[in-house]
PDB file of C-alpha atoms in Angstrom:
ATOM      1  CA  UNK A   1      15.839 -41.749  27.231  1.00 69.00           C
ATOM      2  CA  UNK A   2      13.440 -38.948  28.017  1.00 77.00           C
ATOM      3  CA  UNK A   3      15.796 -36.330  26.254  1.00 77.00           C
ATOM      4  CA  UNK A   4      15.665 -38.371  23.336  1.00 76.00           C
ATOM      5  CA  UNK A   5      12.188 -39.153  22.708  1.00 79.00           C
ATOM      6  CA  UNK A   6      12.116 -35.336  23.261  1.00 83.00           C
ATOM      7  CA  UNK A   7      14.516 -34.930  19.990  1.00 82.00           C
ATOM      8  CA  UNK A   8      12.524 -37.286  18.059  1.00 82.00           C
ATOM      9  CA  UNK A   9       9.256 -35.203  18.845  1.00 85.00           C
ATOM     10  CA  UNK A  10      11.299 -32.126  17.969  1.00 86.00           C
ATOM     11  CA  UNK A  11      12.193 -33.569  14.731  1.00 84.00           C
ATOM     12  CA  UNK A  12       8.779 -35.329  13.812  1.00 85.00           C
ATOM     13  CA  UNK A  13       7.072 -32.112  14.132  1.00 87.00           C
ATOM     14  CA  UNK A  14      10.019 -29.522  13.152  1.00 83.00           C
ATOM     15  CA  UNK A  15       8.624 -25.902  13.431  1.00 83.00           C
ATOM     16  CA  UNK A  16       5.187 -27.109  15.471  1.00 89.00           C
ATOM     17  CA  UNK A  17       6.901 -28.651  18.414  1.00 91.00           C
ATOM     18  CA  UNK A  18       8.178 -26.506  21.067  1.00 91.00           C
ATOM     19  CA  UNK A  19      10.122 -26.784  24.840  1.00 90.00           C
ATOM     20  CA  UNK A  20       7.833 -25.832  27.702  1.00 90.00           C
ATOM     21  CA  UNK A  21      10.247 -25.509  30.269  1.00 87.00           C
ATOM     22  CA  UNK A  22       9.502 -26.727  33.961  1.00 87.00           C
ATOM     23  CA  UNK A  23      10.237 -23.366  34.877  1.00 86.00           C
ATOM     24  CA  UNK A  24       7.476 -21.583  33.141  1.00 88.00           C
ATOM     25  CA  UNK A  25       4.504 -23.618  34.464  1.00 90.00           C
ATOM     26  CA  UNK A  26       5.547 -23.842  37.954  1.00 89.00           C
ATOM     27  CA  UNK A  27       4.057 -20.520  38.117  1.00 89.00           C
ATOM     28  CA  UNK A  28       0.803 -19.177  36.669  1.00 89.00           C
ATOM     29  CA  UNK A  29       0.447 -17.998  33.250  1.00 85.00           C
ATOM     30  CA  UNK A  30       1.562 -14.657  32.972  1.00 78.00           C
ATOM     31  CA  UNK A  31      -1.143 -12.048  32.200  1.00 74.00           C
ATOM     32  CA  UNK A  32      -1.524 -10.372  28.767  1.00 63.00           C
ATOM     33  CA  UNK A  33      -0.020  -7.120  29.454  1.00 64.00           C
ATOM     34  CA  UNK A  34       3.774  -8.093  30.206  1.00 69.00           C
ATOM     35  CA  UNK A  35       6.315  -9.523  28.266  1.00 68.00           C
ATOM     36  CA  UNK A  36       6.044 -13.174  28.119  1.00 77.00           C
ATOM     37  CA  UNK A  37       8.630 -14.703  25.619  1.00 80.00           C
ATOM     38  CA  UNK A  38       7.900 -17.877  27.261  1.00 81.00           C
ATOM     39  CA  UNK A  39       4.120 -17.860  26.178  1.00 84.00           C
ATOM     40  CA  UNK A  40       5.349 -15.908  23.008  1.00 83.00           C
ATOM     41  CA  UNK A  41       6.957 -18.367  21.574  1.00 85.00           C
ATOM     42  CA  UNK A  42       4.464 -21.038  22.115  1.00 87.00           C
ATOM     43  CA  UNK A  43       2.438 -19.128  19.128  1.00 85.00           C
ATOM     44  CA  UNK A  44       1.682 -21.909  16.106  1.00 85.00           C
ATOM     45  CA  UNK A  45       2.968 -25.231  18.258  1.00 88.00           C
ATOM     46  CA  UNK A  46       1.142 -28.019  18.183  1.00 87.00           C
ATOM     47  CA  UNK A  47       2.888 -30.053  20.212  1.00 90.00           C
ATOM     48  CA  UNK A  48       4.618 -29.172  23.906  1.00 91.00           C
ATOM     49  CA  UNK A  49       7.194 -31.155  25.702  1.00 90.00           C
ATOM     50  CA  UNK A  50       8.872 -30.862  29.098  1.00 89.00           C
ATOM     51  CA  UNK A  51      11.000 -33.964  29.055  1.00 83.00           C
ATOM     52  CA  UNK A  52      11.933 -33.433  32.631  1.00 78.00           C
ATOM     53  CA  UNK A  53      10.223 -32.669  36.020  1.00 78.00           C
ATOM     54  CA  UNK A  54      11.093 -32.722  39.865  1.00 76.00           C
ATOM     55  CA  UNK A  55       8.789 -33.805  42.782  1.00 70.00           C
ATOM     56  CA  UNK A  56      10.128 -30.827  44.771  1.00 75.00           C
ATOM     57  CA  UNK A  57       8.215 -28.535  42.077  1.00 82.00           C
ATOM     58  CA  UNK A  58       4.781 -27.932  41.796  1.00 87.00           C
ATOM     59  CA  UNK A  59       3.161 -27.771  38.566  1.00 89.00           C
ATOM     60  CA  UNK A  60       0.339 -25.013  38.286  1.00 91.00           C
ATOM     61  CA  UNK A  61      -2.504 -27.258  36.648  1.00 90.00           C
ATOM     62  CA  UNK A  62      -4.069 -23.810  35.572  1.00 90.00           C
ATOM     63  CA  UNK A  63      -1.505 -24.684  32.467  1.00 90.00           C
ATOM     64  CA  UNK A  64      -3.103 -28.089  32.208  1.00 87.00           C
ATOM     65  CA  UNK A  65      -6.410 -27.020  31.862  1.00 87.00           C
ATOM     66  CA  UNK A  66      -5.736 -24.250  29.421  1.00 86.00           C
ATOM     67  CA  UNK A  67      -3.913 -25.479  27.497  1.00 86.00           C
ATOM     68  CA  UNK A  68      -5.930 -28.761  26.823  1.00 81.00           C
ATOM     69  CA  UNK A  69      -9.127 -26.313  25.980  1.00 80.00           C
ATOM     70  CA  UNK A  70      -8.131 -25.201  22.203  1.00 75.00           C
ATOM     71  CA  UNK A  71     -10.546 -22.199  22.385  1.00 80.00           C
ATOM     72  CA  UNK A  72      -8.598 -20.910  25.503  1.00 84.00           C
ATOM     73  CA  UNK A  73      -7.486 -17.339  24.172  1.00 86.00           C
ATOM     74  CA  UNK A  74      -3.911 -16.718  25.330  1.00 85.00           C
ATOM     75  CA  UNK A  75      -2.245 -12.903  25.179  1.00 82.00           C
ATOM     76  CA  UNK A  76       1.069 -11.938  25.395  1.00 79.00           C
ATOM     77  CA  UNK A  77       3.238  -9.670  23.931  1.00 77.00           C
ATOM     78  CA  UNK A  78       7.324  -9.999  22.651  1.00 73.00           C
ATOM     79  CA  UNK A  79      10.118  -7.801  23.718  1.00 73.00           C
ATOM     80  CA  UNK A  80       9.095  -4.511  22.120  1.00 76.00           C
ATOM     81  CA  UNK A  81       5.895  -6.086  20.481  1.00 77.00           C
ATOM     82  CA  UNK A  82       2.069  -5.440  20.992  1.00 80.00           C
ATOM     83  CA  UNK A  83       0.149  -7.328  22.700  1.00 81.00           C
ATOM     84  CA  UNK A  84      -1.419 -10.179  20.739  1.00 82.00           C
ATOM     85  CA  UNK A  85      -4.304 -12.484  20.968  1.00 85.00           C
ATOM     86  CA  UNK A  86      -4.054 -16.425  19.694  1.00 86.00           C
ATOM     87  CA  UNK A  87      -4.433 -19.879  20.199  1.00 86.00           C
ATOM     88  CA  UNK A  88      -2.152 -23.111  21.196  1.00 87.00           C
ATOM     89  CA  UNK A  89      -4.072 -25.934  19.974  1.00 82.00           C
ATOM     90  CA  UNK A  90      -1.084 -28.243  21.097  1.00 84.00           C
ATOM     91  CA  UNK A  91      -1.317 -31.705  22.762  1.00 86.00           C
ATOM     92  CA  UNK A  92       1.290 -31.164  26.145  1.00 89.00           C
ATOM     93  CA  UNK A  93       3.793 -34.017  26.969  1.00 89.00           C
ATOM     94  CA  UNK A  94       5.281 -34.217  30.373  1.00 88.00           C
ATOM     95  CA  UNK A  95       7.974 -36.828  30.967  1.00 86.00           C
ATOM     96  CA  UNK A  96       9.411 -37.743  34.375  1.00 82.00           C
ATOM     97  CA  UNK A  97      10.618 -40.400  36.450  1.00 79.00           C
ATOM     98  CA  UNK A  98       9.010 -39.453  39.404  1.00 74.00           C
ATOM     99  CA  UNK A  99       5.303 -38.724  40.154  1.00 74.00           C
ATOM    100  CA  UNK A 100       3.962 -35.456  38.701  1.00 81.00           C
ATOM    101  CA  UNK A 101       3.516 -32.840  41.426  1.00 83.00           C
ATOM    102  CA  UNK A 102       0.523 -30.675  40.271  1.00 86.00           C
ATOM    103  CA  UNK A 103      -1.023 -27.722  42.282  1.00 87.00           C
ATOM    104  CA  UNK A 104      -4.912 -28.996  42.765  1.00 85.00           C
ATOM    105  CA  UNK A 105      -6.698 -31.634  41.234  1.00 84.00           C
ATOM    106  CA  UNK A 106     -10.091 -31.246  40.428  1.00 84.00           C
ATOM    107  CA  UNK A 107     -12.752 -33.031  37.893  1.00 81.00           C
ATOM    108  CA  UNK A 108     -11.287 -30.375  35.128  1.00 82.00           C
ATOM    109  CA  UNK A 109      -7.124 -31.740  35.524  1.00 85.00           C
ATOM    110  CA  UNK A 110      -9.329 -34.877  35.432  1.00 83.00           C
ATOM    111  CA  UNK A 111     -11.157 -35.074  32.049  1.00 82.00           C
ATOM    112  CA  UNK A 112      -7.528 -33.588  30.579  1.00 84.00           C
ATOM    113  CA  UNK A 113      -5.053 -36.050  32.162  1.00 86.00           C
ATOM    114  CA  UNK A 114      -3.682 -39.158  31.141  1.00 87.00           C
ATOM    115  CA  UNK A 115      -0.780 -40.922  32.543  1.00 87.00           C
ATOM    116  CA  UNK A 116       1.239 -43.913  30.947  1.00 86.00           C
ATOM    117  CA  UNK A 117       3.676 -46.152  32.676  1.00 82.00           C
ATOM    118  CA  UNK A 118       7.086 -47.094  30.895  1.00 79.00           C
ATOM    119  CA  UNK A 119       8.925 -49.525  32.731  1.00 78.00           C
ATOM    120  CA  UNK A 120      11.709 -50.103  29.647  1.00 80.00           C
ATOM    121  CA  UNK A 121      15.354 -49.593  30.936  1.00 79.00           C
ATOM    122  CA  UNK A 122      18.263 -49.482  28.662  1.00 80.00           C
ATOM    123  CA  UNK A 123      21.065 -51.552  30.040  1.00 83.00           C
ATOM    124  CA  UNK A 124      24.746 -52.685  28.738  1.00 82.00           C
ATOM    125  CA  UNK A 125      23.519 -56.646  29.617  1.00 86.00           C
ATOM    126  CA  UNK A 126      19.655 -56.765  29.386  1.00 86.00           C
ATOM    127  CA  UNK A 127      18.189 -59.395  31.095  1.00 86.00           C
ATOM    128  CA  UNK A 128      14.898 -58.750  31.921  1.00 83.00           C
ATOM    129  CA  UNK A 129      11.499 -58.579  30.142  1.00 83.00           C
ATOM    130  CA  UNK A 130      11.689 -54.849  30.313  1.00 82.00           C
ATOM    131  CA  UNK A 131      15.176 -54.476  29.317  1.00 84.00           C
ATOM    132  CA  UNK A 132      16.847 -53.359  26.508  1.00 83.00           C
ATOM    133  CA  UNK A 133      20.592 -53.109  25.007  1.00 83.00           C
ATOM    134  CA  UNK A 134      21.797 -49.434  24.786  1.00 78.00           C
ATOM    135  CA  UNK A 135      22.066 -48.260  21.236  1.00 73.00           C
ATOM    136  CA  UNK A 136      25.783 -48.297  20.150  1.00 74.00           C
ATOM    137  CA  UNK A 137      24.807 -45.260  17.856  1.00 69.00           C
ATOM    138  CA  UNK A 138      24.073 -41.574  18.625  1.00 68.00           C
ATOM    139  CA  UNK A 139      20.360 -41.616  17.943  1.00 64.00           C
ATOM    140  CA  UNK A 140      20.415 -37.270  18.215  1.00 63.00           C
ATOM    141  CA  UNK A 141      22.593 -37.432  14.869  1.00 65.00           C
ATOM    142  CA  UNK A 142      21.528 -40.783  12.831  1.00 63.00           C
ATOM    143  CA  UNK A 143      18.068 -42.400  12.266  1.00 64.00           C
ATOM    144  CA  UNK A 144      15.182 -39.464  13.536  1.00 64.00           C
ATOM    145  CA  UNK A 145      15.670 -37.759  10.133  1.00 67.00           C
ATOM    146  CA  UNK A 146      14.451 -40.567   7.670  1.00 75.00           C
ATOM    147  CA  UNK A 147      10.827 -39.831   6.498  1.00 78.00           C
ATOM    148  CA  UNK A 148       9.479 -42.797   7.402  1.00 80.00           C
ATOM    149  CA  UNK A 149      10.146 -42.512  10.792  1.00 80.00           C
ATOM    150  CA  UNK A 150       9.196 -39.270  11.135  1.00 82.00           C
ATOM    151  CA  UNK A 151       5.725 -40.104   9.913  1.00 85.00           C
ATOM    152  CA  UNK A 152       5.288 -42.937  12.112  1.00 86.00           C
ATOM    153  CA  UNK A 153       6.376 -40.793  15.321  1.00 85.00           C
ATOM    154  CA  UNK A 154       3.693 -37.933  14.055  1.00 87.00           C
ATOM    155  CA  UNK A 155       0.878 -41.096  13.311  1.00 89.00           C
ATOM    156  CA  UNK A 156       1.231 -42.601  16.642  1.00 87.00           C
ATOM    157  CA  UNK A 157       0.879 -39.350  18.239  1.00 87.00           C
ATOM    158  CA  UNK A 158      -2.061 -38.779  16.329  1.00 86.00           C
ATOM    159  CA  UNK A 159      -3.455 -42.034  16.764  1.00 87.00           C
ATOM    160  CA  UNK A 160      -3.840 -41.273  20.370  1.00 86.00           C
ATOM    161  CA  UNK A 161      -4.595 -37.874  20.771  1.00 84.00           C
ATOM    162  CA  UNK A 162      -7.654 -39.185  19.204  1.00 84.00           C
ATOM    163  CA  UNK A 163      -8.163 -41.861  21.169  1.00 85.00           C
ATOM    164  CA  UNK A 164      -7.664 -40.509  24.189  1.00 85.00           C
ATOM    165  CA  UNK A 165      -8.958 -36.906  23.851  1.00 81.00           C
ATOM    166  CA  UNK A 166     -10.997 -37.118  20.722  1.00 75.00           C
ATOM    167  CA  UNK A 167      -9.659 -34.297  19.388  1.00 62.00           C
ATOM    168  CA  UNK A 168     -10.515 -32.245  22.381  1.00 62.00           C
ATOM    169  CA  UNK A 169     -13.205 -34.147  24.295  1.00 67.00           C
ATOM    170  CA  UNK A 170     -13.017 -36.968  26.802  1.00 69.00           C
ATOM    171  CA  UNK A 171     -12.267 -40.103  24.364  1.00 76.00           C
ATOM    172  CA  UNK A 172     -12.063 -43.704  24.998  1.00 79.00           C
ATOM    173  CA  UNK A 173     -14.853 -44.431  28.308  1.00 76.00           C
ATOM    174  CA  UNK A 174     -12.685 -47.703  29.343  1.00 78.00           C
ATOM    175  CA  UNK A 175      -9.016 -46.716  29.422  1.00 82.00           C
ATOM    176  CA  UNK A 176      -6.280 -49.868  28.591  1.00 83.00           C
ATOM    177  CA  UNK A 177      -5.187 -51.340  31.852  1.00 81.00           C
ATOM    178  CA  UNK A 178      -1.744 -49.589  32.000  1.00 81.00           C
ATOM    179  CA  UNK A 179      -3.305 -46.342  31.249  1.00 86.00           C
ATOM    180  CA  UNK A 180      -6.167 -46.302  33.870  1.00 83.00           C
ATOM    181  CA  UNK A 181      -3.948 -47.452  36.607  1.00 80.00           C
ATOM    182  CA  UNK A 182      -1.092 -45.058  35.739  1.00 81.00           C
ATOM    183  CA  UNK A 183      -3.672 -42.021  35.576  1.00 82.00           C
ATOM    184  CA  UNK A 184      -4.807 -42.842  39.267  1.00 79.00           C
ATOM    185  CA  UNK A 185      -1.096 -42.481  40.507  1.00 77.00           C
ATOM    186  CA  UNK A 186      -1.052 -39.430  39.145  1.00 78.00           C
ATOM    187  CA  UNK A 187      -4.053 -38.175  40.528  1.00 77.00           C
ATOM    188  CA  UNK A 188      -3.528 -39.313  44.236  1.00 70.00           C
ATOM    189  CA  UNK A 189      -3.011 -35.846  45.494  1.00 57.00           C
ATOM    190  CA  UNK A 190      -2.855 -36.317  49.516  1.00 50.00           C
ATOM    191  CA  UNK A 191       0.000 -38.117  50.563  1.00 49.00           C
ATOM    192  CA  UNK A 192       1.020 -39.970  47.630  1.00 55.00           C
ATOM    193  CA  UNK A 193       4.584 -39.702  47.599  1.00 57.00           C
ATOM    194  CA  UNK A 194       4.604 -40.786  51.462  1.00 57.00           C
ATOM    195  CA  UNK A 195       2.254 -43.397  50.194  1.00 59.00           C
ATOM    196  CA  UNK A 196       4.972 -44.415  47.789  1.00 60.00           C
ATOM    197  CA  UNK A 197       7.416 -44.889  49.537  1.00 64.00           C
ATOM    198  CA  UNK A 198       5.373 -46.955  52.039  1.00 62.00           C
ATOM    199  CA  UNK A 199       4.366 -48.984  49.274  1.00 62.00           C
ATOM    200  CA  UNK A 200       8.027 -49.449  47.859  1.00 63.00           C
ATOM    201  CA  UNK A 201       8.838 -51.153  51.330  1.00 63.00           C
ATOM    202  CA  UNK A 202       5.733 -53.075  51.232  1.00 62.00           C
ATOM    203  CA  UNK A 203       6.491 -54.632  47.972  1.00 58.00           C
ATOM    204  CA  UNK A 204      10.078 -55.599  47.940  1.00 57.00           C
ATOM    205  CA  UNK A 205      11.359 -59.382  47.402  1.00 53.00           C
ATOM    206  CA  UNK A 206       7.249 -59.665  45.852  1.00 52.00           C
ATOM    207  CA  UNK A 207       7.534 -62.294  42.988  1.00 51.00           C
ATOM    208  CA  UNK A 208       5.469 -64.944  41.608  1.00 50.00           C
ATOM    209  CA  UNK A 209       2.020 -64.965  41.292  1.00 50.00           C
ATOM    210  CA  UNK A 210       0.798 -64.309  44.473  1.00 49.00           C
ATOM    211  CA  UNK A 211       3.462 -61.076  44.476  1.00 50.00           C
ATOM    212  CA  UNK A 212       1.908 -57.329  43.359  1.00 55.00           C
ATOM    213  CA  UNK A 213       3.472 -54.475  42.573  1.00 60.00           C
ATOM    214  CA  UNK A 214       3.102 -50.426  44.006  1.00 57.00           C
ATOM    215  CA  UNK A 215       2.022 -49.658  40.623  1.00 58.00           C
ATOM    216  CA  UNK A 216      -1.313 -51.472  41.189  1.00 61.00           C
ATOM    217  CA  UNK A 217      -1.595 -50.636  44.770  1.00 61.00           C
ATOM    218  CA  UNK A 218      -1.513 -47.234  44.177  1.00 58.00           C
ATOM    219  CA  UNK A 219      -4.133 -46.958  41.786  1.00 57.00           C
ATOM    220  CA  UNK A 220      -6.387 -49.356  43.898  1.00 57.00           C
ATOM    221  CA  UNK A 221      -5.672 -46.898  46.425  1.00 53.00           C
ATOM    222  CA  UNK A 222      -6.445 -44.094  44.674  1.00 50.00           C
ATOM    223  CA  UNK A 223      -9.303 -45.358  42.900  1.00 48.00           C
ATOM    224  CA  UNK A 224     -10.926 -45.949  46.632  1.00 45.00           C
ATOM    225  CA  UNK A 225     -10.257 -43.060  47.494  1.00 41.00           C
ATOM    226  CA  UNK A 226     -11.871 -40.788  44.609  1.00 41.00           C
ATOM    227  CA  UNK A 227     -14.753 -43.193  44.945  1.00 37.00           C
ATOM    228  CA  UNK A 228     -15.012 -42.702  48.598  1.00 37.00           C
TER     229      UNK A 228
END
């Protein structure tokens, strides 16, 4: 699923989107004066996807930051180029189904981050509220190039890059439910994946309404513990 939505961004935005590997921002940005194809060939995107990550890798949230600030000045040079100066004013895209390991977390990888949950699973037999039946086509060669669908993919993304970011700022002061409590998971920095897994014991065989889920203990748990 997360390769796919990948291909549709690809194809919505053609020419402006572009792969940024998990192997490239593991590490920090390399500086101006050495070849950096990676950073290179970032020049004109305006949008960035890595449609995978591990928990066993770090992400360097020095890449977050900068690349979130549109007046952040980037340099690099090609394989037997000069060294250039330009800008990336790209929205970034991570996709995972684990929690995002990042470096530090501080109240700049706050302001810039937003995390969404998306509990849909594709299955033969759905049952479930959250299930749905696999696709009996090959959505990489059928569908993604009709225009309409292209410009609903690139006005969605639009829609809340503005709502979210405002073009660059902070956006919307109350966040949808999903979207605050996702964003706290994310930015439990201490523990959380030990706290996960506690809280994946904690809330098996929970139904009904008197049940919960870890998704909402972890962001009550993080939320204490950024107020606190």
């Amino acid at each position: 699923g997360k390769g796919v939505l990948a291909y549709a961004m690809s194809v919505a935005f053609n020419g402006y989107y572009e792969d940024l590997p998990l192997s490239v921002v593991k590490d920090d940005p390399p500086s101006g004066g050495v070849v950096s194809p990676q950073v290179w060939g970032l020049k004109g995107a305006h949008f960035l996807g890595t449609p995978e990550t591990e928990s066993s890798i770090v992400v360097k949230s020095i890449w977050l930051k900068q690349l979130a600030d549109q007046s952040t000045v980037w340099k690099a040079r090609g394989l037997y180029r000069d060294t250039q100066a330009f800008q990336i004013p790209a929205l970034w895209a991570m996709s995972s189904n684990l929690r995002v390991q990042l470096s530090s977390i501080d109240g700049g990888v706050r302001r810039r981050l937003r995390g969404v949950t998306w509990p849909v699973a594709f299955k033969a037999a759905p049952v479930g509220p959250f299930e749905r039946a696999r696709s009996q086509d090959n959505l990489k060669q059928t569908g993604w190039y009709d225009a309409k669908i292209r410009a609903g993919i690139i006005h969605v993304t639009m829609a809340a890059y503005n709502a979210f970011f405002k073009g660059g700022g902070v956006g919307l002061e109350i966040l949808p439910h999903v979207v605050a409590m996702s964003t706290r998971i994310l930015l439990v920095q201490e523990y959380g994946e030990y706290i996960e897994n506690f809280l994946d014991e904690c809330t098996q065989g929970c139904t009904g309404k008197e049940g919960t889920t870890k998704i909402k203990l972890m962001a009550a748990m993080s939320c204490h513990i950024h107020v606190n």
